[in-house]
XYZ file of C-alpha atoms in Angstrom:
702
model
C 132.908 112.773 139.349
C 133.117 114.684 136.046
C 130.007 112.884 134.805
C 128.148 113.568 138.053
C 128.805 117.290 137.669
C 127.639 117.335 134.052
C 124.559 115.300 134.956
C 123.638 117.792 137.643
C 124.202 120.694 135.264
C 122.026 119.055 132.609
C 119.157 118.558 135.036
C 119.321 122.180 136.174
C 119.473 123.590 132.647
C 116.656 121.393 131.345
C 114.079 122.113 134.038
C 115.055 125.262 135.928
C 114.076 127.731 133.175
C 110.563 126.310 133.081
C 110.289 126.392 136.869
C 111.565 129.971 136.947
C 109.059 131.000 134.285
C 106.248 129.479 136.327
C 107.475 131.371 139.385
C 107.388 134.663 137.499
C 103.898 134.207 136.085
C 101.977 132.483 138.882
C 100.475 134.025 142.004
C 101.459 132.277 145.235
C 97.989 132.844 146.642
C 96.298 131.132 143.691
C 96.437 127.345 143.816
C 93.036 126.427 142.463
C 94.368 125.008 139.211
C 97.314 123.053 140.591
C 97.579 119.426 139.523
C 94.872 117.758 141.622
C 96.001 114.125 141.563
C 97.355 113.439 145.047
C 99.945 110.807 145.961
C 98.137 108.236 148.107
C 101.288 106.474 149.278
C 102.860 109.400 151.126
C 102.148 110.295 154.757
C 100.276 113.429 153.729
C 98.074 113.983 150.707
C 99.994 116.123 148.250
C 100.617 116.109 144.529
C 103.635 114.569 142.830
C 104.747 118.107 141.959
C 104.909 119.033 145.659
C 106.668 115.873 146.856
C 110.463 115.731 147.049
C 111.619 112.628 145.220
C 111.113 110.928 141.878
C 107.472 109.803 141.755
C 105.292 108.996 138.730
C 101.504 108.740 138.893
C 99.163 107.157 136.359
C 95.382 106.793 136.485
C 92.636 104.738 134.862
C 92.739 107.017 131.806
C 96.388 106.110 131.201
C 95.466 102.409 131.070
C 92.797 103.080 128.455
C 95.185 105.212 126.412
C 97.518 102.230 125.875
C 94.911 99.427 125.964
C 96.671 97.986 129.011
C 95.302 94.705 130.383
C 98.081 93.833 132.830
C 100.678 95.813 134.733
C 103.661 94.439 132.793
C 102.192 96.063 129.658
C 102.311 99.445 131.415
C 105.757 99.386 133.013
C 107.704 100.274 129.856
C 106.324 103.808 129.949
C 108.165 104.645 133.197
C 111.695 106.014 133.283
C 114.284 103.723 134.901
C 111.825 100.889 135.459
C 112.312 97.322 134.256
C 110.901 93.899 135.048
C 111.655 90.201 134.602
C 109.341 87.223 134.207
C 110.533 83.615 134.431
C 106.848 82.848 134.953
C 103.602 83.315 133.051
C 103.667 87.040 133.875
C 106.172 89.737 134.721
C 106.676 89.327 138.459
C 109.898 90.983 139.610
C 110.421 94.741 139.349
C 113.704 96.650 139.054
C 114.029 100.382 139.712
C 117.201 102.201 138.654
C 118.797 98.817 137.966
C 118.052 97.332 141.410
C 115.678 94.426 141.990
C 115.336 90.659 141.985
C 114.865 88.538 138.856
C 113.569 85.258 140.269
C 112.685 83.280 143.385
C 113.253 79.547 143.532
C 114.165 77.762 146.775
C 115.238 80.677 148.942
C 112.826 83.280 150.299
C 113.970 86.776 149.379
C 113.229 90.266 150.646
C 112.156 92.194 147.515
C 114.108 95.347 146.638
C 110.982 96.822 145.035
C 107.728 96.111 146.825
C 104.133 96.096 145.626
C 101.191 97.381 147.656
C 97.574 97.030 146.511
C 95.170 99.023 148.691
C 97.847 99.000 151.392
C 98.164 95.170 151.371
C 101.662 93.792 150.801
C 101.814 91.705 147.607
C 105.601 91.957 147.246
C 106.973 88.897 145.476
C 103.538 87.638 144.380
C 103.237 89.749 141.261
C 100.213 91.738 140.137
C 96.658 90.524 139.714
C 94.030 92.229 137.536
C 94.118 96.016 137.279
C 90.919 96.773 135.370
C 89.602 98.594 138.477
C 92.799 100.581 139.033
C 92.205 104.109 140.299
C 95.853 105.121 140.610
C 99.368 103.686 140.372
C 102.323 105.454 141.979
C 105.916 104.528 141.177
C 108.387 105.667 143.843
C 112.022 105.608 142.699
C 114.919 105.483 145.121
C 115.049 104.321 148.760
C 111.742 104.822 150.588
C 112.603 103.175 153.894
C 111.021 105.835 156.101
C 107.623 105.305 154.492
C 107.675 101.646 153.370
C 110.529 99.900 155.210
C 112.585 96.919 154.020
C 110.531 96.286 150.852
C 111.487 99.648 149.352
C 115.273 99.485 149.071
C 115.093 100.754 145.479
C 111.483 101.899 145.265
C 107.849 100.935 145.635
C 104.786 100.394 143.456
C 101.660 101.586 145.249
C 98.308 100.700 143.646
C 94.936 102.017 144.748
C 91.780 100.462 143.298
C 88.339 101.993 142.837
C 86.291 102.410 146.015
C 82.786 103.243 147.241
C 80.992 106.306 145.869
C 78.117 108.415 147.186
C 75.871 107.486 144.252
C 75.399 104.574 141.890
C 78.220 104.233 139.346
C 79.268 101.317 137.195
C 81.221 100.123 134.197
C 81.232 96.980 132.067
C 83.995 96.299 129.554
C 84.832 93.521 127.110
C 88.038 93.049 125.143
C 88.742 90.428 122.484
C 92.149 89.942 120.862
C 94.252 87.525 118.862
C 95.804 84.436 120.465
C 92.391 83.404 121.756
C 92.266 86.275 124.254
C 89.373 87.961 125.975
C 88.883 90.052 129.079
C 85.558 90.701 130.813
C 85.458 93.212 133.665
C 82.802 94.992 135.654
C 82.713 97.486 138.512
C 79.825 98.876 140.520
C 79.711 101.204 143.530
C 76.932 102.877 145.463
C 75.914 104.321 148.820
C 73.396 102.426 150.952
C 72.818 105.510 153.100
C 74.727 108.593 154.232
C 77.063 106.461 156.375
C 77.542 103.269 154.377
C 78.837 102.634 150.854
C 80.334 99.763 148.900
C 82.127 98.836 145.682
C 82.576 95.571 143.818
C 84.991 94.789 140.968
C 85.257 91.513 139.038
C 87.593 90.585 136.207
C 88.203 87.460 134.137
C 91.101 87.321 131.691
C 91.827 84.410 129.330
C 94.416 83.848 126.593
C 96.048 80.918 124.816
C 99.410 82.574 125.321
C 102.075 83.167 122.712
C 103.819 79.782 122.555
C 103.357 76.889 120.142
C 104.278 73.466 121.499
C 105.207 71.450 118.416
C 105.542 68.133 120.288
C 102.105 68.262 121.920
C 100.657 70.108 118.909
C 99.099 72.702 121.211
C 99.160 76.497 121.307
C 97.895 76.941 124.887
C 100.650 75.441 127.059
C 101.614 78.949 128.215
C 98.016 80.110 128.615
C 96.474 82.774 130.850
C 93.387 82.102 133.011
C 92.993 84.691 135.769
C 90.104 85.818 137.947
C 90.263 88.815 140.285
C 87.598 90.048 142.668
C 87.693 93.041 145.011
C 85.083 94.312 147.448
C 85.184 97.415 149.623
C 82.772 98.557 152.322
C 83.073 102.072 153.748
C 81.391 103.054 157.012
C 81.406 106.459 158.694
C 79.708 106.091 162.096
C 80.684 109.597 163.223
C 81.998 112.790 161.688
C 85.489 111.993 163.014
C 85.759 108.266 162.275
C 85.849 106.542 158.890
C 86.300 102.780 158.527
C 86.861 100.743 155.374
C 86.823 96.988 154.897
C 88.889 95.763 151.937
C 88.642 92.262 150.502
C 90.681 90.739 147.631
C 90.437 87.377 145.885
C 92.786 86.098 143.166
C 92.494 82.786 141.306
C 95.241 82.357 138.716
C 95.532 79.115 136.752
C 98.175 79.880 134.126
C 100.402 77.560 132.182
C 104.184 77.918 132.054
C 106.000 76.704 128.953
C 108.155 79.631 127.893
C 111.720 78.488 127.062
C 112.636 76.838 123.786
C 115.681 74.758 122.874
C 115.453 76.370 119.441
C 115.475 79.813 121.105
C 112.173 80.987 119.641
C 108.460 80.793 120.492
C 108.176 77.087 119.598
C 108.751 74.622 122.445
C 109.272 70.854 122.572
C 108.181 70.185 126.169
C 106.311 66.966 126.927
C 105.471 68.038 130.491
C 104.596 71.770 130.385
C 104.623 73.565 133.689
C 102.120 75.661 135.588
C 101.994 79.024 137.342
C 99.040 78.955 139.707
C 98.127 81.285 142.539
C 95.223 81.319 144.967
C 95.230 84.278 147.324
C 92.759 86.011 149.580
C 93.264 89.137 151.630
C 91.348 91.241 154.144
C 92.165 94.655 155.540
C 90.519 97.132 157.873
C 91.528 100.753 157.418
C 90.657 103.466 159.932
C 90.961 107.265 159.951
C 90.148 109.076 163.194
C 90.254 112.880 163.394
C 88.764 113.318 166.866
C 92.051 114.204 168.550
C 92.973 117.863 168.776
C 96.681 117.390 168.074
C 96.760 114.572 165.493
C 94.866 112.383 163.049
C 95.088 108.650 163.683
C 95.551 106.439 160.632
C 95.845 102.670 160.791
C 95.468 99.530 158.722
C 95.380 95.919 159.848
C 95.721 93.468 156.959
C 95.862 89.704 156.453
C 96.893 87.777 153.362
C 96.982 84.063 152.618
C 98.475 82.838 149.339
C 99.184 79.390 147.904
C 101.135 79.006 144.664
C 102.093 76.108 142.430
C 104.960 76.904 140.074
C 106.735 74.309 137.975
C 108.360 73.616 134.622
C 109.824 71.005 132.335
C 113.557 71.227 133.115
C 114.757 69.662 129.883
C 112.367 71.724 127.687
C 111.970 68.663 125.467
C 110.409 65.212 125.112
C 111.601 61.672 125.679
C 113.218 60.387 122.490
C 114.704 63.695 121.338
C 118.320 62.466 121.548
C 120.281 59.534 123.028
C 122.050 61.894 125.468
C 118.823 63.438 126.721
C 117.519 63.756 130.255
C 113.882 64.192 131.313
C 112.991 65.861 134.623
C 110.621 68.436 136.066
C 110.942 70.950 138.886
C 107.961 72.058 141.007
C 107.627 74.599 143.830
C 104.574 74.565 146.103
C 104.521 77.651 148.296
C 102.269 78.890 151.076
C 102.486 82.353 152.560
C 100.468 83.850 155.379
C 101.040 87.320 156.756
C 99.519 89.695 159.264
C 100.578 93.352 159.256
C 99.683 96.421 161.278
C 100.641 99.959 160.284
C 99.529 102.618 162.763
C 100.493 106.287 162.735
C 99.755 109.719 164.177
C 99.818 112.663 161.739
C 99.912 116.105 163.293
C 97.093 118.606 162.851
C 97.688 122.389 162.875
C 96.976 122.414 166.615
C 99.518 119.657 167.208
C 102.466 121.224 165.402
C 105.798 121.533 167.159
C 106.388 125.213 166.567
C 105.783 125.482 162.819
C 106.762 121.883 162.118
C 104.425 119.080 161.056
C 105.250 115.600 162.288
C 104.399 111.937 161.784
C 105.042 109.108 164.217
C 104.258 105.488 163.373
C 104.494 101.847 164.385
C 104.746 98.891 162.002
C 104.401 95.239 163.033
C 104.396 92.227 160.707
C 104.401 88.465 161.052
C 104.994 86.364 157.934
C 105.162 82.596 157.494
C 106.610 81.031 154.332
C 106.392 77.304 153.600
C 107.969 75.578 150.593
C 107.717 72.044 149.229
C 109.945 71.390 146.240
C 109.456 68.261 144.120
C 112.503 67.599 141.946
C 114.871 64.988 140.568
C 117.842 64.408 142.845
C 120.786 63.632 140.590
C 122.959 62.493 143.479
C 120.423 59.886 144.599
C 119.195 59.323 141.034
C 115.573 59.407 142.119
C 112.654 61.764 142.630
C 113.031 63.737 145.832
C 111.215 66.280 148.002
C 112.675 69.227 149.882
C 110.604 71.204 152.381
C 111.405 74.319 154.370
C 109.628 76.812 156.597
C 110.593 80.385 157.414
C 108.925 82.566 160.044
C 109.793 86.255 159.978
C 108.690 88.960 162.386
C 109.254 92.683 161.878
C 108.909 95.569 164.279
C 109.570 99.143 163.187
C 109.242 102.655 164.550
C 109.305 105.588 162.165
C 108.843 109.329 162.174
C 109.017 112.319 159.848
C 109.361 116.018 160.592
C 108.602 118.813 158.120
C 110.082 122.141 159.267
C 109.630 125.404 157.312
C 112.841 127.443 157.344
C 111.367 130.355 155.348
C 108.122 130.974 153.489
C 109.459 128.967 150.539
C 112.061 126.605 152.017
C 111.207 123.471 154.002
C 113.454 120.883 155.613
C 111.968 117.363 155.718
C 113.684 114.706 157.826
C 112.614 111.126 158.417
C 113.973 108.015 160.102
C 112.890 104.399 160.515
C 114.338 101.799 162.892
C 113.400 98.204 162.086
C 114.176 94.864 163.713
C 113.602 91.530 162.005
C 113.952 88.002 163.360
C 113.946 84.826 161.251
C 113.523 81.185 162.220
C 114.316 78.724 159.440
C 113.987 74.928 159.368
C 114.122 72.364 156.552
C 114.030 68.637 155.863
C 117.832 68.494 155.547
C 118.085 69.051 159.299
C 119.028 72.723 159.143
C 117.672 74.974 161.865
C 118.897 78.569 161.583
C 117.918 81.765 163.367
C 118.868 85.169 161.971
C 118.162 88.646 163.270
C 119.308 92.168 162.626
C 118.455 95.767 163.357
C 118.350 98.032 160.318
C 117.698 101.704 159.841
C 116.692 104.007 157.043
C 116.462 107.755 156.771
C 115.877 110.678 154.475
C 116.683 114.382 154.533
C 115.432 116.794 151.893
C 115.650 120.538 151.432
C 112.685 121.777 149.383
C 112.465 125.162 147.721
C 108.878 125.828 146.613
C 109.146 128.707 144.178
C 105.352 128.736 143.878
C 102.586 126.109 144.010
C 103.658 124.885 140.553
C 107.450 124.833 140.896
C 109.704 122.876 143.266
C 113.464 122.438 143.524
C 114.771 119.867 145.992
C 117.955 118.223 147.218
C 117.470 114.809 148.798
C 119.601 112.308 150.679
C 118.154 108.934 151.700
C 119.204 105.559 153.086
C 117.373 102.316 152.374
C 117.807 98.719 153.479
C 116.619 95.168 152.856
C 116.840 92.137 155.128
C 119.324 89.303 154.848
C 118.350 85.647 154.964
C 119.169 81.960 154.762
C 120.414 80.113 151.673
C 118.368 76.963 152.158
C 119.289 75.501 148.760
C 123.004 75.890 149.510
C 122.649 74.306 152.956
C 120.693 71.368 151.566
C 123.308 70.599 148.918
C 126.355 71.279 151.079
C 126.239 67.704 152.381
C 127.582 66.565 149.006
C 131.403 66.590 149.154
C 131.535 68.170 145.724
C 129.564 71.169 147.022
C 131.539 71.928 150.187
C 132.110 75.457 148.909
C 128.449 76.146 149.592
C 128.981 75.909 153.354
C 130.379 79.440 153.226
C 127.119 80.613 151.620
C 124.759 79.416 154.364
C 123.350 82.913 154.848
C 123.625 86.382 153.388
C 123.770 89.814 154.991
C 121.359 92.767 154.703
C 121.980 95.265 151.920
C 122.153 99.037 152.342
C 121.550 101.703 149.707
C 122.528 105.381 149.941
C 120.946 107.858 147.544
C 121.800 111.497 146.725
C 119.288 113.220 144.463
C 118.605 116.610 142.926
C 115.270 117.386 141.309
C 113.288 120.129 139.619
C 109.521 120.000 139.081
C 107.375 122.565 137.314
C 103.960 122.897 135.748
C 101.817 125.599 134.212
C 98.740 126.525 136.190
C 96.474 125.227 133.433
C 98.574 122.031 133.220
C 99.442 122.682 129.572
C 103.063 121.939 130.480
C 104.390 119.591 133.164
C 108.093 118.846 133.528
C 110.045 116.836 136.113
C 113.739 116.030 136.216
C 115.709 114.033 138.779
C 119.439 113.327 138.845
C 120.710 110.723 141.341
C 123.797 108.918 142.560
C 123.394 105.731 144.619
C 125.880 103.617 146.588
C 125.097 99.953 147.313
C 126.771 98.304 150.303
C 126.805 94.494 150.799
C 124.949 94.245 147.500
C 122.868 91.054 147.260
C 123.407 89.124 144.018
C 122.184 85.755 142.775
C 124.840 83.076 142.382
C 124.813 79.548 140.922
C 127.149 76.574 141.246
C 127.198 73.806 138.630
C 129.985 71.533 139.911
C 129.680 68.629 137.486
C 128.552 70.593 134.404
C 125.350 68.557 134.556
C 121.722 69.539 134.984
C 121.956 70.071 138.766
C 122.516 73.653 139.902
C 122.807 75.024 143.413
C 121.443 78.526 143.785
C 122.288 80.989 146.525
C 122.280 84.698 147.302
C 125.708 86.247 147.728
C 126.927 89.653 148.885
C 129.082 91.597 146.437
C 131.285 94.272 147.955
C 129.478 97.298 146.598
C 127.729 98.815 143.602
C 127.183 102.196 141.972
C 124.032 103.362 140.191
C 123.668 106.882 138.862
C 121.680 108.617 136.163
C 118.873 110.964 135.261
C 115.095 110.725 134.786
C 112.944 113.144 132.797
C 109.160 113.331 132.460
C 107.296 115.911 130.370
C 103.736 116.479 129.268
C 102.809 119.185 126.764
C 99.308 120.175 125.653
C 100.098 121.770 122.294
C 96.462 122.675 121.638
C 93.044 121.330 122.625
C 93.404 118.564 120.020
C 96.966 117.334 120.644
C 98.876 116.340 123.783
C 102.428 114.924 123.908
C 104.183 112.988 126.671
C 107.830 112.049 127.081
C 109.626 110.060 129.746
C 113.282 109.160 129.378
C 116.157 107.926 131.513
C 119.881 107.365 131.334
C 121.471 104.932 133.779
C 125.025 103.869 134.564
C 125.685 100.978 136.930
C 128.751 99.057 138.085
C 129.309 95.967 140.194
C 131.836 96.337 142.980
C 134.317 93.639 143.922
C 132.431 90.495 142.881
C 134.052 87.152 142.086
C 131.662 84.201 141.751
C 132.089 80.921 143.584
C 133.303 79.455 140.255
C 136.023 82.106 140.078
C 134.484 84.332 137.397
C 135.364 87.977 138.025
C 132.520 90.408 137.264
C 133.973 93.330 139.198
C 133.295 96.639 137.454
C 130.744 95.219 135.024
C 127.262 96.703 134.595
C 124.575 95.330 136.898
C 121.762 93.083 135.676
C 118.410 94.405 134.417
C 119.909 97.908 134.118
C 119.545 99.265 130.554
C 121.648 102.346 129.768
C 118.656 104.224 128.406
C 114.913 103.923 128.044
C 112.257 106.233 126.669
C 108.523 106.490 126.099
C 106.887 108.892 123.650
C 103.133 109.335 123.504
C 100.684 111.411 121.489
C 96.971 111.842 122.127
C 95.275 113.314 119.067
C 91.611 114.255 119.456
C 90.501 114.055 115.828
C 86.926 115.026 116.663
C 84.908 115.294 119.848
C 84.186 111.579 119.585
C 87.293 110.102 117.873
C 90.745 109.878 119.483
C 94.004 108.446 118.155
C 96.655 107.386 120.687
C 100.192 106.589 119.553
C 102.961 105.364 121.835
C 106.592 104.515 121.097
C 108.729 102.889 123.799
C 112.376 101.886 123.605
C 114.967 100.286 125.835
C 118.684 99.586 125.526
C 120.178 96.108 125.874
C 120.936 94.890 129.405
C 122.515 91.921 131.184
C 120.110 89.232 132.356
C 122.164 88.246 135.404
C 125.037 89.348 137.621
C 126.599 85.877 137.212
C 126.897 85.578 133.423
C 127.244 87.850 130.398
C 124.052 87.012 128.480
C 122.325 90.181 127.266
C 118.940 91.143 125.928
C 118.469 92.934 122.625
C 117.606 96.592 122.269
C 114.004 97.075 121.235
C 111.296 99.571 120.265
C 107.572 99.026 120.855
C 104.859 100.792 118.878
C 101.359 100.914 120.386
C 98.296 102.236 118.524
C 94.695 102.852 119.573
C 91.715 104.428 117.796
C 88.671 104.995 119.979
C 85.147 106.307 119.474
C 83.106 107.790 122.324
C 79.295 107.789 122.076
C 77.633 109.039 125.260
C 78.082 106.161 127.739
C 79.700 103.836 125.193
C 83.323 103.630 124.093
C 84.581 101.447 121.241
C 88.259 100.994 120.362
C 90.531 99.059 118.022
C 94.143 98.746 119.070
C 97.503 97.132 118.573
C 100.285 96.603 121.100
C 103.792 95.859 119.824
C 102.591 96.695 116.333
C 106.117 96.179 114.919
C 106.119 92.588 116.270
C 109.405 92.894 118.187
C 110.838 90.000 120.222
C 111.319 91.484 123.689
C 113.308 89.420 126.199
C 111.926 89.407 129.736
C 114.140 86.676 131.249
C 117.372 85.112 130.103
C 119.806 82.340 131.057
C 123.182 81.198 129.747
C 123.965 77.485 129.978
C 123.775 74.277 127.959
C 120.483 72.383 127.821
C 120.275 70.909 124.316
C 121.597 67.348 123.854
C 121.487 67.767 120.082
C 124.581 70.010 120.167
C 126.348 68.328 123.073
C 124.915 70.759 125.647
C 126.781 73.740 124.293
C 125.929 76.898 126.274
C 123.514 79.363 124.673
C 121.526 82.424 125.636
C 117.990 81.173 126.271
C 115.301 83.846 126.474
C 111.684 84.174 127.441
C 109.834 86.679 125.281
C 107.061 89.124 126.091
C 103.928 89.307 123.976
C 104.312 89.580 120.170
C 102.069 91.793 118.012
C 98.618 92.062 119.589
C 95.471 93.104 117.767
C 92.230 93.667 119.610
C 88.915 95.417 119.975
C 87.440 96.789 123.199
C 83.981 97.988 124.169
C 82.855 99.526 127.439
C 79.639 100.937 128.852
C 79.782 103.357 131.771
C 76.732 104.331 133.813
């Protein structure tokens, strides 16, 4: 507890003086110059500075500043945020050290969800973001607002929408490794009631792997198309409707792991990471009721993916003791969700309290066909499974002013899920549970620019079925897996203290959050390798508990009209509770996976002239464990990003470099033996993020 006290003291001392200064110099009645970027993901439109909780917001300008082409190139700038790949792109997000790292046979409930225009893409990764309007990163449990997909946090993306006049942008980027990106957006109003927007993006790259056996440099290539269309219709003054349509066509290669533990592979059968998804949503806002505004969204998503890899990472003839197999996962996912809520108007307040009441309903169907080599039967085999999940939730939030400056916000969500699972091994399992989440915050608004809050929250994620364990349990040597047929829901408790302050002219913005989190029935990934051969059985296990605590700091300082500085930093301490693996390895008390002790991001925007801007960014992250089931670790790294841009009326030209120091950054790691040349001695095998990138970008906005 000594550290917790010092952490709390540090957060108060670092941010409270600034907040107090703002309170002394600002007029409570003057709010015209408050930060105007509102958080779209909350129940009510308010700025990040007015919202209790650790929330970061970035806009389209932030993407340009760092020459970002994909979300995983942006994530390093956020405090206490990490990600893992194991695919052609970064796909799994971790917040404050909590989040999944992979998905193979078993369907998982993500700890950190992803919403794009209110449509649930959790577990599918991120498509193109060239038309991004705003990204919000929520840290800590957000069950009241987002439910089971926000145990540790949520990423909420909003893309560009219809405008009341013609607007458009065309951009082209070319870079090394055979890369280019072509994107275009256009929006307009047909009349006073009807408007539309269209965004298209194509991104291509050879990737950053050389396959020396096939003599190719494109076996880990990128080929992605994203299209989005929105149609807004306002038939009356009180009703606004919006149709949202998404299309993703991803045809990427997957050849990332090397027996030589570098960027040169030996695979004779490189894998693939393909995704075809389409989504539709109808969003409605109705303000015709006297006591409340009605907000609702009905969305549908259908996704088919083909993910596979060369298991031996080599070619036939490498060594007499070799093996040669592939593993392929064909997935289909279809979901229908409804989120419907009433948000009180001034006339509908209960006393002085504002309220929200909502209903959430979801139906999701997951189908898997796995094509693999069955080592027990010594032949190619197929495993198929189907999971149907239904969710029903009721939620509400009450905001009650206690004084002119102090507000008590309370929220609760009650959610029921039911699963039906069946597979080709004859397993037929039904699971269900009722879960609940809540939050309670006491907010002291010193003035419109300064907030101090104390927050307590409870999050949850669903349990599930270990289909891989059940399928392999028939083998006598894997009887231990019978005890791992299913896994229980996980619960997360969070206590948080935060201070937020900003100058009225936004020349200084500072935010600090200190937190302590308790994990109960913590879900961890386990593996069993009974014969020390190439066959592994994966399953999700429940560790007894876990602890995650730390601090997050974000600052922005406009030194003068020509120079602006940004800083985000975090310190994180995590521990596993009582956790002994099925093989008997004791990891109790060790740090959790994907949880670096510290991370930071420094940025400088230097406006050399009215037309020329230099952007410099430095990002760093401490080493971290790749898994909760082994001790392989990443390396500490620093990334330097540079961009020089020239603005000429509607045109912008830029030259840039990401990872200018050419650091090898691990984004997925395993520890086992896979090389017959050294007798299958265990090693740390890593997948690396992009090396040094050099590029040029041009855009025309009209």
